[in-house]
JSON list of C-alpha atoms in Angstrom, two decimals:
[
{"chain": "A", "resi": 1, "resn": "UNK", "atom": "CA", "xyz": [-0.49, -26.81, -30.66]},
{"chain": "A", "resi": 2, "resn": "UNK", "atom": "CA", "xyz": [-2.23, -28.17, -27.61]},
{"chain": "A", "resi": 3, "resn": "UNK", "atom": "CA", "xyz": [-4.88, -29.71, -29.66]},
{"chain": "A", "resi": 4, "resn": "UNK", "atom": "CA", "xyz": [-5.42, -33.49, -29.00]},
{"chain": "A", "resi": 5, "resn": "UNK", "atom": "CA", "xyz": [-6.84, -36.06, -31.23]},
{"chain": "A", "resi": 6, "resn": "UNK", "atom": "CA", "xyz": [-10.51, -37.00, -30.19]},
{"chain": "A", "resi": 7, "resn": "UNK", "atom": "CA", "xyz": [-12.71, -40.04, -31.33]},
{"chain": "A", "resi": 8, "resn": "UNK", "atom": "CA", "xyz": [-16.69, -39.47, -31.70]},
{"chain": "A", "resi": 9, "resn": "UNK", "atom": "CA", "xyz": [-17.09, -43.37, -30.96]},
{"chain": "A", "resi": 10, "resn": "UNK", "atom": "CA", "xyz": [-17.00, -45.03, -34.30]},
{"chain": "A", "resi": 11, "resn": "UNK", "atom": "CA", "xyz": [-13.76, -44.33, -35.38]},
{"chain": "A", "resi": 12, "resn": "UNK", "atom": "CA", "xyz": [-13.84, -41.12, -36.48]},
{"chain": "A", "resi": 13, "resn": "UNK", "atom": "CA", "xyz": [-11.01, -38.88, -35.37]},
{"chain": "A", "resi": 14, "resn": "UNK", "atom": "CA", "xyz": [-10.51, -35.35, -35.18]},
{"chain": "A", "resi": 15, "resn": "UNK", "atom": "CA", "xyz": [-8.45, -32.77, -33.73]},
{"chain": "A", "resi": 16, "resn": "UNK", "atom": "CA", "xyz": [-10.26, -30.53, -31.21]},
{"chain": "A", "resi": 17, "resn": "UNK", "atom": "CA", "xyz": [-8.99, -27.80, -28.30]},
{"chain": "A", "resi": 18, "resn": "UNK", "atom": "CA", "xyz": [-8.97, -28.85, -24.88]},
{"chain": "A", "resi": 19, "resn": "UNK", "atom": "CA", "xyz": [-12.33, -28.93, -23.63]},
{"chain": "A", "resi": 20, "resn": "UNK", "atom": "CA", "xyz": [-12.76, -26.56, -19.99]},
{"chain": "A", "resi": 21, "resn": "UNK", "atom": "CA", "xyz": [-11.43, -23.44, -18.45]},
{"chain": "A", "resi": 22, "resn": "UNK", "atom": "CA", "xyz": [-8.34, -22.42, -17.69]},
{"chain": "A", "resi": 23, "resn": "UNK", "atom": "CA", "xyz": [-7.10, -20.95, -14.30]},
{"chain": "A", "resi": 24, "resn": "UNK", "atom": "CA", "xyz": [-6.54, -17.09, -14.68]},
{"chain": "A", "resi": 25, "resn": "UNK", "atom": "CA", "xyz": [-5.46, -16.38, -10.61]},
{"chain": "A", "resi": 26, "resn": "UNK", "atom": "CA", "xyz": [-5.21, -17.82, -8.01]},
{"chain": "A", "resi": 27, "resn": "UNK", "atom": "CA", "xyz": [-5.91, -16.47, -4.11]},
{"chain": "A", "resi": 28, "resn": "UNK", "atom": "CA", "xyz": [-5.44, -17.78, -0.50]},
{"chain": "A", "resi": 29, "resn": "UNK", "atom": "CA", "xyz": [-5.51, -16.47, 3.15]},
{"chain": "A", "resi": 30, "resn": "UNK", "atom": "CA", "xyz": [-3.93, -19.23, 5.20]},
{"chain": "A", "resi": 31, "resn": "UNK", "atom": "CA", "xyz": [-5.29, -18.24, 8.82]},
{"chain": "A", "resi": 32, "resn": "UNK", "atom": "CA", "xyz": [-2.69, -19.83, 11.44]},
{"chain": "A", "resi": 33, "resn": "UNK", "atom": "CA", "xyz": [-4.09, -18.14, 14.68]},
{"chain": "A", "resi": 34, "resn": "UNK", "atom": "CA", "xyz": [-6.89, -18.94, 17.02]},
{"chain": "A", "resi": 35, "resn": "UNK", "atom": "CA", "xyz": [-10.52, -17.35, 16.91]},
{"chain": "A", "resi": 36, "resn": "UNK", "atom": "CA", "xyz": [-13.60, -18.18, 19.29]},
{"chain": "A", "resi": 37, "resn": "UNK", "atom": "CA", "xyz": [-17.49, -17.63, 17.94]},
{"chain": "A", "resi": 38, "resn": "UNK", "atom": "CA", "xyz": [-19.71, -17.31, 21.04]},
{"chain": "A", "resi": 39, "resn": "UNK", "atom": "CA", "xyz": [-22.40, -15.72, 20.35]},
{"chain": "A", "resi": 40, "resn": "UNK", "atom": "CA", "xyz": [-25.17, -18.20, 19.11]},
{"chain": "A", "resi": 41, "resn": "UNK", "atom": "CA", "xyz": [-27.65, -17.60, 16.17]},
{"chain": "A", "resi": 42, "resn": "UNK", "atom": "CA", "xyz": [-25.80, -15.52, 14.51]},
{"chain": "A", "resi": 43, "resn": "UNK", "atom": "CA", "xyz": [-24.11, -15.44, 11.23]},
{"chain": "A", "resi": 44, "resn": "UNK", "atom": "CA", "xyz": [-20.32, -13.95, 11.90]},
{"chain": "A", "resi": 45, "resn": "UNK", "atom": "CA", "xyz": [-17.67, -13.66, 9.47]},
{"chain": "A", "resi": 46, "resn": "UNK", "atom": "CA", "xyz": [-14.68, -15.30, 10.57]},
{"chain": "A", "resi": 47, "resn": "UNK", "atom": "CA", "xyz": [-11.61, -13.11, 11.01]},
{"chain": "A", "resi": 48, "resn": "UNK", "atom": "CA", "xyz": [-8.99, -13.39, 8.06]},
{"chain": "A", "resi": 49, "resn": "UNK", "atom": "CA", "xyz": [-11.08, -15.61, 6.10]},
{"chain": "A", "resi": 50, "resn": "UNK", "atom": "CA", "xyz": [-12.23, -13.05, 3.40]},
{"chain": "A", "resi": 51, "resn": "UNK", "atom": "CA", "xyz": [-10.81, -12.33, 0.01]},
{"chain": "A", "resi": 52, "resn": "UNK", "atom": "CA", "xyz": [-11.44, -10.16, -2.42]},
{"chain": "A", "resi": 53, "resn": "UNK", "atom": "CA", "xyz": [-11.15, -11.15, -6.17]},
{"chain": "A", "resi": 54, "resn": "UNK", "atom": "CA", "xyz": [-11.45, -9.03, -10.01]},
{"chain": "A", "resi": 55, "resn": "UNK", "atom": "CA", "xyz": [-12.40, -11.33, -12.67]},
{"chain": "A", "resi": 56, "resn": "UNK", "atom": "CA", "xyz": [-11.37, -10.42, -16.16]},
{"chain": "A", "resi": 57, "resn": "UNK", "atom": "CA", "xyz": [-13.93, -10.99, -17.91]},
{"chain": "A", "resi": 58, "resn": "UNK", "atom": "CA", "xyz": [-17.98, -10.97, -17.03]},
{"chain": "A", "resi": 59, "resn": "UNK", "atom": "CA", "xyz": [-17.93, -15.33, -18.52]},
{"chain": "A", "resi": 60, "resn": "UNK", "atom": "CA", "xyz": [-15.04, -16.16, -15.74]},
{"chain": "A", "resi": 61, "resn": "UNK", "atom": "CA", "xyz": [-16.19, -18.13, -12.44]},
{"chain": "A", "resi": 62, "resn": "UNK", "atom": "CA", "xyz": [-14.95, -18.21, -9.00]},
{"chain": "A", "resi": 63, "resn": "UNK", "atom": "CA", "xyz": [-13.75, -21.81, -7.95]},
{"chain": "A", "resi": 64, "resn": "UNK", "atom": "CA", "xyz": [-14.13, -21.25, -3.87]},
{"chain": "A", "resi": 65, "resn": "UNK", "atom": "CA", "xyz": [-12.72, -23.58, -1.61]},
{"chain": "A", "resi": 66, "resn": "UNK", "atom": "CA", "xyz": [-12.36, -23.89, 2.37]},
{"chain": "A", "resi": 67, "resn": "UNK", "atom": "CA", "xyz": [-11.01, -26.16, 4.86]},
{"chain": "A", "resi": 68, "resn": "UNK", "atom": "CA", "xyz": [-11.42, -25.13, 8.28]},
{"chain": "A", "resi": 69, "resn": "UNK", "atom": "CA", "xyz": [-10.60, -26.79, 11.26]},
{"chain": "A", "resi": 70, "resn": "UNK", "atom": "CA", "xyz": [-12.65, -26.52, 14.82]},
{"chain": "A", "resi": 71, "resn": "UNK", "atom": "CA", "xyz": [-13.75, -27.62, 17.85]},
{"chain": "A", "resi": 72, "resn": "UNK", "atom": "CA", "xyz": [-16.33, -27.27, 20.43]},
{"chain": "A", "resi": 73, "resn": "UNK", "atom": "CA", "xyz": [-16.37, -26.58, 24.04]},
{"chain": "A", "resi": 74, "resn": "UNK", "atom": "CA", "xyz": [-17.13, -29.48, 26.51]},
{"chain": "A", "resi": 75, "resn": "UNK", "atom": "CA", "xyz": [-20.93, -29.28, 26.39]},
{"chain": "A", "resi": 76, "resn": "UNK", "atom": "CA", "xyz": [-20.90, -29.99, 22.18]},
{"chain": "A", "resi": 77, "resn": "UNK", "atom": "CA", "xyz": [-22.71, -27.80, 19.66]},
{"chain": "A", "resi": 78, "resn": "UNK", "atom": "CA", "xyz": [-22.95, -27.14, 15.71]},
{"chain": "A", "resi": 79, "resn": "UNK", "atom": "CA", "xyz": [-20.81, -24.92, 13.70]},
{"chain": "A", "resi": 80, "resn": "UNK", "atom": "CA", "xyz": [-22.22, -23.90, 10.72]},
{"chain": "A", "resi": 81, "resn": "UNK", "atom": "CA", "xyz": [-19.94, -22.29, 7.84]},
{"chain": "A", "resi": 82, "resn": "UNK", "atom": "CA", "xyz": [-21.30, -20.64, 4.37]},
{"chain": "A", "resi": 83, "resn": "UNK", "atom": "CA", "xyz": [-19.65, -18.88, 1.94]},
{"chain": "A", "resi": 84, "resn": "UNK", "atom": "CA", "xyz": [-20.51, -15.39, 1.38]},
{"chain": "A", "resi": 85, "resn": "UNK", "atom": "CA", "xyz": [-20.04, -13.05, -2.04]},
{"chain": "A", "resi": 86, "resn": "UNK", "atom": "CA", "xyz": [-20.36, -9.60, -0.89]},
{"chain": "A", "resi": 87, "resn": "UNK", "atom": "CA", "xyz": [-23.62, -10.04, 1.09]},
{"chain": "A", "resi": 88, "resn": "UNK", "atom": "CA", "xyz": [-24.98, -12.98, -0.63]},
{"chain": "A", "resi": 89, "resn": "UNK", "atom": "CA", "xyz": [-25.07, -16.58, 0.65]},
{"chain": "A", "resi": 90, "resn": "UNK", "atom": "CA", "xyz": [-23.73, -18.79, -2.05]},
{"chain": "A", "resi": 91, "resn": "UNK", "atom": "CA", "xyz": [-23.30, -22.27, -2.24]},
{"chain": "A", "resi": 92, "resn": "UNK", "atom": "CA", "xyz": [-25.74, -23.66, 0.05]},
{"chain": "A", "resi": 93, "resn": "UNK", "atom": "CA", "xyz": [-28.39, -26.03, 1.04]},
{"chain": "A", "resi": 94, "resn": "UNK", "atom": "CA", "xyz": [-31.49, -25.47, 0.01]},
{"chain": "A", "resi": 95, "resn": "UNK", "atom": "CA", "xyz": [-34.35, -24.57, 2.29]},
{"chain": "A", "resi": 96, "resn": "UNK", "atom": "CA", "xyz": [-36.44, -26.83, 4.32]},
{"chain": "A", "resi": 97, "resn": "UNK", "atom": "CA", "xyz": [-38.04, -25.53, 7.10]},
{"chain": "A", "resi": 98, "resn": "UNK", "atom": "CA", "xyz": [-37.22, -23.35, 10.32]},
{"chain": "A", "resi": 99, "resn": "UNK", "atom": "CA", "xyz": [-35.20, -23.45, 12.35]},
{"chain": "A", "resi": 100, "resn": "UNK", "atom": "CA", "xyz": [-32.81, -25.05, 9.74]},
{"chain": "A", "resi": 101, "resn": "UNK", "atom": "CA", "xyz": [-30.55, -23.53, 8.62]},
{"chain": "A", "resi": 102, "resn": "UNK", "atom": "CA", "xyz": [-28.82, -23.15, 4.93]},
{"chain": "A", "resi": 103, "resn": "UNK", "atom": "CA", "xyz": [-25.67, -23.68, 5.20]},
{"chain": "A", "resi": 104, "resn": "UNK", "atom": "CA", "xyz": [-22.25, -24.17, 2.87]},
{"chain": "A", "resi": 105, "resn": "UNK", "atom": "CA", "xyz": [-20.48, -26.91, 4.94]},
{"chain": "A", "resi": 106, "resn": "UNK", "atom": "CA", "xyz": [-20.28, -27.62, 8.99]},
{"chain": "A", "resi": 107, "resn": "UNK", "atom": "CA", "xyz": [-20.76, -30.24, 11.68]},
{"chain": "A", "resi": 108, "resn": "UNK", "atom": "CA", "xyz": [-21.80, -31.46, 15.33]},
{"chain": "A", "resi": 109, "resn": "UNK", "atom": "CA", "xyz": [-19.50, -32.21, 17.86]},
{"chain": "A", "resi": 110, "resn": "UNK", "atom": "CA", "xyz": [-21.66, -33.63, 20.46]},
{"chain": "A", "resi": 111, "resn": "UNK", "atom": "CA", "xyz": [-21.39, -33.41, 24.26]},
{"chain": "A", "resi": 112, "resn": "UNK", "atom": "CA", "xyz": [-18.13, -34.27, 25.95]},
{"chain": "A", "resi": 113, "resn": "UNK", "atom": "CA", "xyz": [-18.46, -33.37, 29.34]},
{"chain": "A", "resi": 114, "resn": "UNK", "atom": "CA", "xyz": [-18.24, -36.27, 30.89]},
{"chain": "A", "resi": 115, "resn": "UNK", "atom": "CA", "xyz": [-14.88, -37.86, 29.05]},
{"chain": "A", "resi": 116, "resn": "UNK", "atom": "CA", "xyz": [-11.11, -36.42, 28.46]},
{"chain": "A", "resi": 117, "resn": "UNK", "atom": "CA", "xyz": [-12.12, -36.87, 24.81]},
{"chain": "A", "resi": 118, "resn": "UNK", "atom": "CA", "xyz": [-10.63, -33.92, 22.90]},
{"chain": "A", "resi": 119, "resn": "UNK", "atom": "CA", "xyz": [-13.49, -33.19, 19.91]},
{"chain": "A", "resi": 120, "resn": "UNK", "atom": "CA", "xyz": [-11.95, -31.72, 16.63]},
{"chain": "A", "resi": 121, "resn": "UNK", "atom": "CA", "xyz": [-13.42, -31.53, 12.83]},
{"chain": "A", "resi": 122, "resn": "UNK", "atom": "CA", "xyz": [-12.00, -30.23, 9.91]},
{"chain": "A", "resi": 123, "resn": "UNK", "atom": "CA", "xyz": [-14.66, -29.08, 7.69]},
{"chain": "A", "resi": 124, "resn": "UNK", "atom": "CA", "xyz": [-14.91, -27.69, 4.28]},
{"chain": "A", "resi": 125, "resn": "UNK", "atom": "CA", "xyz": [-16.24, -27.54, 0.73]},
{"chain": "A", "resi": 126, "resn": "UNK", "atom": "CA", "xyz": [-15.92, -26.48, -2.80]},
{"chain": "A", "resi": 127, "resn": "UNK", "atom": "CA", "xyz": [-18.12, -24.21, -4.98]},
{"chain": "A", "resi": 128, "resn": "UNK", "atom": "CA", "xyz": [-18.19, -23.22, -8.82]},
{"chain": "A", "resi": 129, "resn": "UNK", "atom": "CA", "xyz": [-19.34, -19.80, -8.50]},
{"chain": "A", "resi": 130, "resn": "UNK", "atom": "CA", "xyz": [-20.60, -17.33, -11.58]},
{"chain": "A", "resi": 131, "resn": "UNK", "atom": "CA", "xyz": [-20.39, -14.06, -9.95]},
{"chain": "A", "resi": 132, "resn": "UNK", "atom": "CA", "xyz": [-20.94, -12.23, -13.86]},
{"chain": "A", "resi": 133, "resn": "UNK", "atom": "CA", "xyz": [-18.87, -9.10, -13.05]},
{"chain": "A", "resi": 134, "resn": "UNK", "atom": "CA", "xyz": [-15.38, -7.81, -13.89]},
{"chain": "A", "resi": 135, "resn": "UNK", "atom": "CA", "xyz": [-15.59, -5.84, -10.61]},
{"chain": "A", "resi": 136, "resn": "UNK", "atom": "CA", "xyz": [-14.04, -6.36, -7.34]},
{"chain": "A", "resi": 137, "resn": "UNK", "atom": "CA", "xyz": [-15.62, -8.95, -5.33]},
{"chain": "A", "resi": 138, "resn": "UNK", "atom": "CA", "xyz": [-15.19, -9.91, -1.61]},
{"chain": "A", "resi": 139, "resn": "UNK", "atom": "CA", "xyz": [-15.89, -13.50, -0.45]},
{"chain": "A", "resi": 140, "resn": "UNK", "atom": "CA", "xyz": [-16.25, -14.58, 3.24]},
{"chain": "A", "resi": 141, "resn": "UNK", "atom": "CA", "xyz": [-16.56, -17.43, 5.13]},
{"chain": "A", "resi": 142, "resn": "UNK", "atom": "CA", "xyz": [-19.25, -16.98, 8.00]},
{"chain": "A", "resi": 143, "resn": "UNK", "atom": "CA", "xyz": [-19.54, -19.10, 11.18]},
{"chain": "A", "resi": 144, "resn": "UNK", "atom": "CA", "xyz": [-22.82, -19.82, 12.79]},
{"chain": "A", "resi": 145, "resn": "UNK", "atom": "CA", "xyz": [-23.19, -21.77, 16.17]},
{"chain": "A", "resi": 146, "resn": "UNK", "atom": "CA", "xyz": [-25.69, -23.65, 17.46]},
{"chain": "A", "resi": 147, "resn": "UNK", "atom": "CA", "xyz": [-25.31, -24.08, 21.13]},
{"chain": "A", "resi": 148, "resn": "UNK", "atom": "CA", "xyz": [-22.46, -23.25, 23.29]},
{"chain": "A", "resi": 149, "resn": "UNK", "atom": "CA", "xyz": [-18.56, -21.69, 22.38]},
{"chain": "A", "resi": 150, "resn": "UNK", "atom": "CA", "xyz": [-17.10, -22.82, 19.28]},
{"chain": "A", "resi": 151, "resn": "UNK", "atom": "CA", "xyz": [-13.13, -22.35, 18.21]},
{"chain": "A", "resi": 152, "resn": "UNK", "atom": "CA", "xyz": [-11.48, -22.12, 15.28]},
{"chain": "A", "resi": 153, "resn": "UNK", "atom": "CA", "xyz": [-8.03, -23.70, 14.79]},
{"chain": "A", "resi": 154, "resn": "UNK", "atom": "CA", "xyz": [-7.34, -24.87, 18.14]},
{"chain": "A", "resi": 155, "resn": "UNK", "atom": "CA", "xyz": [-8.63, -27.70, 20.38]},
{"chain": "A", "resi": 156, "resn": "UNK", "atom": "CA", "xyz": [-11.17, -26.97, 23.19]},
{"chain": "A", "resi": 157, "resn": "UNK", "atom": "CA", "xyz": [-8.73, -27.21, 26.38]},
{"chain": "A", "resi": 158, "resn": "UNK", "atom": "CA", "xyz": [-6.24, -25.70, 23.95]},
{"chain": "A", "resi": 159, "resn": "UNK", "atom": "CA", "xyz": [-3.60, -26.56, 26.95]},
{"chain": "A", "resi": 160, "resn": "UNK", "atom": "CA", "xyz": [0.60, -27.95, 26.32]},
{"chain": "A", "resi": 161, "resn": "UNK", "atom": "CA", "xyz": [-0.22, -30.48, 28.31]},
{"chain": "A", "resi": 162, "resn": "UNK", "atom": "CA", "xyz": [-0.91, -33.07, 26.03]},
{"chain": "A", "resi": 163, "resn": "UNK", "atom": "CA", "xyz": [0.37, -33.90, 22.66]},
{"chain": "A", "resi": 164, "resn": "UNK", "atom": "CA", "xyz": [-3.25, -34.58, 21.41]},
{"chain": "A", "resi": 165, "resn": "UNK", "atom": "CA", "xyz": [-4.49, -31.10, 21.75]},
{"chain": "A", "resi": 166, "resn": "UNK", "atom": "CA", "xyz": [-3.89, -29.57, 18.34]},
{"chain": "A", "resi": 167, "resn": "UNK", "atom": "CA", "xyz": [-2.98, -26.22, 17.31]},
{"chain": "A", "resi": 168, "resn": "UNK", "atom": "CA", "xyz": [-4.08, -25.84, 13.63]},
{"chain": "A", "resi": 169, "resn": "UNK", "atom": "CA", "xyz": [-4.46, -24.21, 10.87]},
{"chain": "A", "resi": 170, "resn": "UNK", "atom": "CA", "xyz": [-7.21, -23.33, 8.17]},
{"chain": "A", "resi": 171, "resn": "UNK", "atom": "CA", "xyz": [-7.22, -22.25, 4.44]},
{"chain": "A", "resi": 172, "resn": "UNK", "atom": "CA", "xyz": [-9.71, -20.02, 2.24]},
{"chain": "A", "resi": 173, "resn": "UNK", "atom": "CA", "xyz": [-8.77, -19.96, -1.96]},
{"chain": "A", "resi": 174, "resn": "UNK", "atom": "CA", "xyz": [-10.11, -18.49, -4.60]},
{"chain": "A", "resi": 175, "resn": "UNK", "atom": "CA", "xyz": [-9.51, -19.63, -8.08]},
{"chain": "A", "resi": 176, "resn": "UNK", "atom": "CA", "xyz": [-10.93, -17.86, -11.29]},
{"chain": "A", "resi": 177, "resn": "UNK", "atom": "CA", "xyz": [-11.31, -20.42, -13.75]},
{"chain": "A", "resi": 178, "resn": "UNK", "atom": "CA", "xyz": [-11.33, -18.26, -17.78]},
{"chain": "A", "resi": 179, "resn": "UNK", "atom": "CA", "xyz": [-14.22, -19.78, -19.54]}
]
């Protein structure tokens, strides 16, 4: 049962298991309100984007996966995101030089100021994690910003006044995959 028939390239056949893990649980915070990051150079976590996971066994891995959607105020900036495991930075860049930072995903929304342009990004990324515990593990998602206010799941003028200023909403899910 659930074997499959597999070919070694010259015509030999055998039946083998499926190769890969399997999915063991499955986690997600779906954060549906609005949060601002205003404080620049500095790594905060961002508000109902954490969950904490207990693998079964020490082999399993953490698939981690975020979309988040954001926007900048009217003079542009960066917002950074990295995913955290307890207090470790996982998942990103390597490092390069200062003052670069390592980061899991993010983007630049550049300066706006001068048009009625409305600047939204939806950023995110995916990471096979091996966190080697059966213990209880938190995982964040931390904002960093590089220049002026940054928002999270709304559009900059964030007004009803227009139909093209998006209310949004962002996702954070952990999967352990049974190896």
């Amino acid at each position: 049962a659930n074997d499959h028939l597999k070919t070694d390239g010259s015509g030999n056949l055998a039946w083998v298991a499926p190769a890969g893990g399997k999915i063991g649980q499955v986690l997600q915070v779906y954060k549906t309100d609005a949060y601002t990051l205003s404080t620049a150079s500095t790594w905060t976590a961002i508000t109902d984007l954490s969950l904490t996971i207990t693998p079964s066994a020490a082999t399993s891995k953490v698939l981690v996966m975020a979309n988040i959607f954001h926007s900048s105020d009217a003079s542009g900036g960066s917002l950074m995101f990295r995913f955290v495991r307890t207090s470790t930075a996982i998942g990103i860049a390597d490092a390069v030089g200062t003052p670069r930072l390592q980061t899991s995903f993010g983007s630049y929304i550049g300066d706006h100021s001068t048009t009625a342009e409305v600047a939204t990004d939806m950023s995110g990324n995916t990471f096979l994690d091996s966190p080697s515990t059966t213990s209880a593990t938190t995982y964040t998602i931390e904002g960093y910003i590089a220049g002026s206010t940054q928002y999270v799941n709304r559009s900059i003028r964030d007004t009803d006044l227009a139909g093209y200023d998006p209310r949004s909403c962002s996702s954070f899910t952990l999967m352990e995959v049974l190896v």
